[in-house]
């Protein structure tokens, strides 16, 4: 059936929301198809996550060179990563370099926050509205809005009353903030809080950390990359990217095939010492294969890391507070750190366990807990995100027949391959719920290429409407849920299980993440494409 409105009558062939890593690459690929594409970006520049998260200490936790785009030899040849885990400023510079090199900016509209997107059945198109009231029509709507992009402030009374400087880490000012001699508070000890704390502690007059749940952190072991090493890295790119395609989650690290109890205690200890001394996520992603499913195995590695914390923190009462008691190692995202635990040996740093003395309110001059009243010049909220579905919830997304995405996803997202939703034709999600996340840019490249393949197919066949079938959604969602069974991480509250007590309705755990392997995900999606997308309703 032909569409009732011609493409020329639409403003664009595709609208992409977001100019982060996925949005930029999707723009590049759709342009190659000769499409008229508009990227709508809320910020004043490109970079997405790396544009917004400018907080002190922000940097990669996966190896820089494994994180860059792999599709362009020119980009690979020209870019020099200066650190194994580059700071945010360098990553943002990199993404600007990419945008310039590929001449992407002319199709990106900045300061354009999308407030609504509604599907028009008759026109087989999307009506997209910005906060300023302007609107556009487009055949395809591609969401490149990120799984961790809707920051959440804590629900603590008095937040607005504070007279000093305060900021959420994901809304950090573009101007430098000095902590020299200042009394600084950090609330939150996730991956962001840990990076912030270790940086702020270097110069703050006094830093007070308000911790609700400690996380299991492990050393990053960052280092500089000189010209010679960068030459070697460049020469090794083909092999390295090939490895990323083969590993479980596209990292350079992948689970060790051995079980925890298949080796002697001495071998186990030596293996963990090695991992603890190595760069990056090895201790989380490259550990024994049963670490995240076998309680006894998990308890052993947790004991190992707890011993490290006790060795590194002088005051054993403080060390005990820093050791997680309600979840095992690796069952939440492991923050990587550089002398994080040693920070608590400094005289200018205090740890406040807010389980013992809960925060009662933010006051005009600081923070009042049940135990004391603290005065601060700066309060930093490292309180995380309304993850995975939060960035969708903030846009009024209406599908065929006026169906709201938010209603459709009550009780947890339901998707087809993490890319489409039944009832939302021509909407494609990049890094949406139920896709393989892992080392994000690697997953993004695949996601973008798959979506591009689908759109190319439709254009070649003169088709104008693609929608997931109910049985496709059911089968994929059931598969994702089944994969999550038995994973210790799904028994724990965290953003990965959809919990955020600062947001209404986010108090029940859901399965929002695909937890199978990236190769298996790609195999499944490749098959759909090879079979001509016949699992979908395309017409
Ligand atoms: P997060 O892991 O969700 O941590 C938020 C922190 O704020 C938690 O410690 C949480 O405590 C605390 N918190 C929230 N509300 C609170 C309240 N009302 N009172 C007191 N404490 C409160 O968020 P994140 O640290 O921003 O990290 C999110 C994810 O972003 C990471 O897991 C990671 O995937 C990604 N990230 C990546 C990098 C990197 O690659 N380099 C860096 C940073 C972040 P509870 O745990 O008790 O809820």
PDB file of C-alpha atoms in Angstrom, residues 33 65 71 142 150 167 198 200 204 206 218 222 265 275 282 303 329 345 374 391 427 446 475 505 509 513 530:
ATOM      1  CA  UNK A  33      21.509   6.958   1.530  1.00  0.00           C
ATOM      2  CA  UNK A  65      40.928   3.281  21.751  1.00  0.00           C
ATOM      3  CA  UNK A  71      34.042   2.690  10.766  1.00  0.00           C
ATOM      4  CA  UNK A 142      15.147   7.789  15.350  1.00  0.00           C
ATOM      5  CA  UNK A 150      17.771  12.078  32.220  1.00  0.00           C
ATOM      6  CA  UNK A 167      24.807  21.285  40.663  1.00  0.00           C
ATOM      7  CA  UNK A 198      38.624  11.505  44.006  1.00  0.00           C
ATOM      8  CA  UNK A 200      37.467  17.195  44.342  1.00  0.00           C
ATOM      9  CA  UNK A 204      38.819  21.069  48.499  1.00  0.00           C
ATOM     10  CA  UNK A 206      37.018  20.021  53.185  1.00  0.00           C
ATOM     11  CA  UNK A 218      38.291  -1.376  41.469  1.00  0.00           C
ATOM     12  CA  UNK A 222      45.150   4.806  33.807  1.00  0.00           C
ATOM     13  CA  UNK A 265      42.522 -21.254  46.138  1.00  0.00           C
ATOM     14  CA  UNK A 275      43.064  -8.642  37.504  1.00  0.00           C
ATOM     15  CA  UNK A 282      39.088  -6.926  33.581  1.00  0.00           C
ATOM     16  CA  UNK A 303      35.754 -11.066  50.146  1.00  0.00           C
ATOM     17  CA  UNK A 329      30.939  -7.587  43.722  1.00  0.00           C
ATOM     18  CA  UNK A 345      42.773   8.669  54.640  1.00  0.00           C
ATOM     19  CA  UNK A 374      26.976  20.821  58.035  1.00  0.00           C
ATOM     20  CA  UNK A 391      14.790   9.730  28.491  1.00  0.00           C
ATOM     21  CA  UNK A 427      10.265   4.749  15.190  1.00  0.00           C
ATOM     22  CA  UNK A 446      25.957  -2.195  15.132  1.00  0.00           C
ATOM     23  CA  UNK A 475       9.231 -13.295  21.699  1.00  0.00           C
ATOM     24  CA  UNK A 505       6.736   4.716  39.667  1.00  0.00           C
ATOM     25  CA  UNK A 509      12.579  -3.897  39.572  1.00  0.00           C
ATOM     26  CA  UNK A 513      18.562  -4.534  29.804  1.00  0.00           C
ATOM     27  CA  UNK A 530      18.997 -11.663   5.868  1.00  0.00           C
TER      28      UNK A 530
END
